[in-house]
XYZ file of C-alpha atoms in Angstrom:
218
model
C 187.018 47.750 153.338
C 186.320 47.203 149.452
C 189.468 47.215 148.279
C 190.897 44.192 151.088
C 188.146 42.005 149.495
C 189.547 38.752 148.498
C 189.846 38.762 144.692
C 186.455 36.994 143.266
C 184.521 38.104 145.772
C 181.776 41.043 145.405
C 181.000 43.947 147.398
C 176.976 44.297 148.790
C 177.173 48.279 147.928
C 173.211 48.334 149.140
C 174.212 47.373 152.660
C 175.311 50.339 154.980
C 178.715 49.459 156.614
C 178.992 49.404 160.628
C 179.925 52.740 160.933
C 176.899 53.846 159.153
C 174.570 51.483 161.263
C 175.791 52.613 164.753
C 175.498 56.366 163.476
C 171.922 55.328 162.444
C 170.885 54.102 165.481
C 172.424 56.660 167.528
C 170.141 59.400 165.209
C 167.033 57.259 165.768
C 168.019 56.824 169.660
C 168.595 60.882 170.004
C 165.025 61.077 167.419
C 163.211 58.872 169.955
C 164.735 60.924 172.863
C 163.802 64.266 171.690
C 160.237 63.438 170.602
C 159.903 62.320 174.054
C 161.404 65.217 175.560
C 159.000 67.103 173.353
C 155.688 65.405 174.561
C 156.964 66.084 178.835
C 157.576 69.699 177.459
C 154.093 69.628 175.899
C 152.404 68.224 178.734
C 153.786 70.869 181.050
C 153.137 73.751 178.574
C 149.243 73.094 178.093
C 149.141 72.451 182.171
C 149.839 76.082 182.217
C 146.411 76.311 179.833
C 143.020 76.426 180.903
C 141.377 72.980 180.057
C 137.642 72.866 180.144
C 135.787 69.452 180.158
C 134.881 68.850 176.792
C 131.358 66.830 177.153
C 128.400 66.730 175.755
C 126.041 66.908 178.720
C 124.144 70.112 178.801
C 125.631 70.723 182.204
C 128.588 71.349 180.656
C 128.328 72.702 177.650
C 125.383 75.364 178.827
C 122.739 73.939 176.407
C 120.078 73.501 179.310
C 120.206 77.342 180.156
C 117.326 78.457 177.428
C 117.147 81.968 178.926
C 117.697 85.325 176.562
C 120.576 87.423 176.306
C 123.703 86.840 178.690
C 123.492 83.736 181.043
C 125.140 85.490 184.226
C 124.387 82.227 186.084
C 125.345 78.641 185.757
C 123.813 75.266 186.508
C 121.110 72.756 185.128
C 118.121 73.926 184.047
C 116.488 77.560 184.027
C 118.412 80.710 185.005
C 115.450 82.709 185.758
C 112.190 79.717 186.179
C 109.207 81.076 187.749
C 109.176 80.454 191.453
C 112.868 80.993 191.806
C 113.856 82.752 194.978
C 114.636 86.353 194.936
C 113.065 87.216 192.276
C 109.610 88.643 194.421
C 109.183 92.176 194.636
C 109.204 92.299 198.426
C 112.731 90.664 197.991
C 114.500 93.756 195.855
C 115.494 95.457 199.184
C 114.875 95.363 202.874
C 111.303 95.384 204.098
C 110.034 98.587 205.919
C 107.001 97.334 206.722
C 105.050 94.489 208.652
C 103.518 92.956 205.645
C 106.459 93.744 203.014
C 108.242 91.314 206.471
C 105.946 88.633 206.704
C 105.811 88.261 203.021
C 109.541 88.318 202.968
C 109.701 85.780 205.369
C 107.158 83.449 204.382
C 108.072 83.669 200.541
C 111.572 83.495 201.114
C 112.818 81.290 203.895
C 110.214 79.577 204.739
C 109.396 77.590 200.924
C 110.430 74.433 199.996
C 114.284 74.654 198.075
C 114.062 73.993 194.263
C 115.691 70.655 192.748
C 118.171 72.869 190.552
C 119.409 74.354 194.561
C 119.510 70.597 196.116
C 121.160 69.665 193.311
C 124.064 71.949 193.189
C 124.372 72.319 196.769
C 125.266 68.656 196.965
C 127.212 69.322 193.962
C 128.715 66.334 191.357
C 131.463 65.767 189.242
C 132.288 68.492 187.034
C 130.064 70.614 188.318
C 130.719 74.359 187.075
C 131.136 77.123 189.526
C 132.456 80.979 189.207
C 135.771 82.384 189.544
C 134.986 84.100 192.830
C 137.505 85.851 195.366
C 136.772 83.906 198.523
C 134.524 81.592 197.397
C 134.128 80.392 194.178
C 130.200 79.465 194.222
C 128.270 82.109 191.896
C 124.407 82.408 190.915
C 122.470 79.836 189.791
C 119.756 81.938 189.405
C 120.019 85.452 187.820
C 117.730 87.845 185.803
C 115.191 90.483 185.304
C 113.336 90.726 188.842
C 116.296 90.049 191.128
C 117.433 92.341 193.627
C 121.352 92.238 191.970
C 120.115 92.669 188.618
C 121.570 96.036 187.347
C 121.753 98.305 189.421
C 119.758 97.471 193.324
C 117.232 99.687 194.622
C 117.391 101.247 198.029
C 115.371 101.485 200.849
C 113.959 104.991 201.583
C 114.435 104.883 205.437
C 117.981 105.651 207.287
C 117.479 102.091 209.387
C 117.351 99.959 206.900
C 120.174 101.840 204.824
C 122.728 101.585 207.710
C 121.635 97.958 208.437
C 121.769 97.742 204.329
C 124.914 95.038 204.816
C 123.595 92.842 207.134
C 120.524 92.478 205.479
C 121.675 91.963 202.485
C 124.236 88.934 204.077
C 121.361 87.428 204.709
C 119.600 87.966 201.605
C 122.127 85.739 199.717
C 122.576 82.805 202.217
C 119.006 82.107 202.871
C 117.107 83.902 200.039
C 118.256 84.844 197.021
C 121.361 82.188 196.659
C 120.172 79.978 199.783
C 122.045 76.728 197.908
C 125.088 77.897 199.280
C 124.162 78.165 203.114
C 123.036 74.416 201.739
C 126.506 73.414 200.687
C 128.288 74.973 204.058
C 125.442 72.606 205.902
C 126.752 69.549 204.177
C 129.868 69.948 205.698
C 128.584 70.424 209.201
C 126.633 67.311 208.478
C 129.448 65.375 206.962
C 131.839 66.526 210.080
C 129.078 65.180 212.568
C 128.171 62.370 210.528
C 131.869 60.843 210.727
C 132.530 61.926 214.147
C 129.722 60.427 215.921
C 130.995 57.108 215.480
C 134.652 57.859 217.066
C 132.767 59.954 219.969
C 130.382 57.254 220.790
C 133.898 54.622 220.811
C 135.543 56.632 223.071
C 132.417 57.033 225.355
C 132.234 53.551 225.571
C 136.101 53.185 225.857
C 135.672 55.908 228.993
C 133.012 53.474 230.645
C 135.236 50.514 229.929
C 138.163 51.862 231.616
C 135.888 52.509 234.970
C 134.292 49.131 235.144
C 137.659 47.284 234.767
C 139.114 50.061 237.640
C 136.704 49.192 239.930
C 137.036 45.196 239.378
C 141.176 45.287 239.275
C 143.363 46.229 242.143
C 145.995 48.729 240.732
């Protein structure tokens, strides 16, 4: 205390006593403990948030789609190119006749798939898709001259009306949106791919088993 100073000496009035120090550091220890308390709450708040990837690449950020008006589809590169599937006229509703079929057919399932549906059925990092009920896989392709764009037109005849479902089932996986009959075949090929190895052990494991049977009393 000031006043049990020794006479002569002086009091240091700048310098904060002990009691002052420890409250001090106990404010800067409860400062440093709330401002970290703050960020966990933070971090947990904005997980809550939805977070796009910010990037620059125009697969992100939508640049590559050059199409007019409202870009119903997502992906790299053209929304509606020329040569795109389902976007023929025989391909707006289910053929009624034998040419309407073989042009079908032979200009829908039986061309070449586009590098934009390769592409995204392999799929990459980041890759966009659509907030979908079962699946969420949307259009890469979508505009004037396809089948789904406003509203679809009918065929005239009561067969292919009551068959309209099935046809139309068909129409997306392996016409009009084909890339995603694509992406369910990568996993078929995957599953094979890492299970012929482990088939092909135990086959030989099997054979194993009978030659050392036959050579070995039991």
């Amino acid at each position: 205390w000031p006043w049990l100073k020794a006479p002569g000496h002086s009091v240091d009035h700048t310098r904060p006593l002990a009691g002052e120090r420890a409250s001090a550091s106990r404010v800067s220890r409860a400062a440093a403990l709330s401002a970290a308390m703050a960020i966990s709450r933070t971090c947990a708040r904005f997980a809550l948030r939805r977070s796009p990837v910010e990037l620059g690449n125009s697969i992100f950020t939508g640049s590559a789609q050059r199409s007019i008006g409202p870009k119903q589809a997502f992906g790299y590169g053209e929304v509606a190119p020329k040569g795109a599937p389902g976007f023929e006229s025989v391909q707006l509703k289910p053929p009624e006749t034998f040419t309407d079929t073989v042009k079908y057919i032979s200009k829908g399932m039986a061309t070449i798939p586009t590098k934009k549906e390769i592409v995204e059925a392999i799929g990459y990092p980041g890759q966009k898709h659509s907030a979908g009920g079962i699946s969420t896989v949307g259009r890469i392709y979508y505009g004037p001259g396809r089948y789904d764009y406003g509203r679809p037109p009918m065929p005239a005849g009561w067969f292919a009306n009551w068959f309209y479902g099935f046809w139309e089932f068909g129409h997306i996986m392996f016409v009009a949106d084909r890339w995603i009959a694509m992406r369910y075949l990568r996993h078929f090929l995957g599953t094979a791919v890492c299970f012929f190895p482990m088939w092909l052990q135990m086959q030989w494991n099997m054979k194993a088993w009978d030659e050392f049977k036959k050579t070995h009393a039991q």
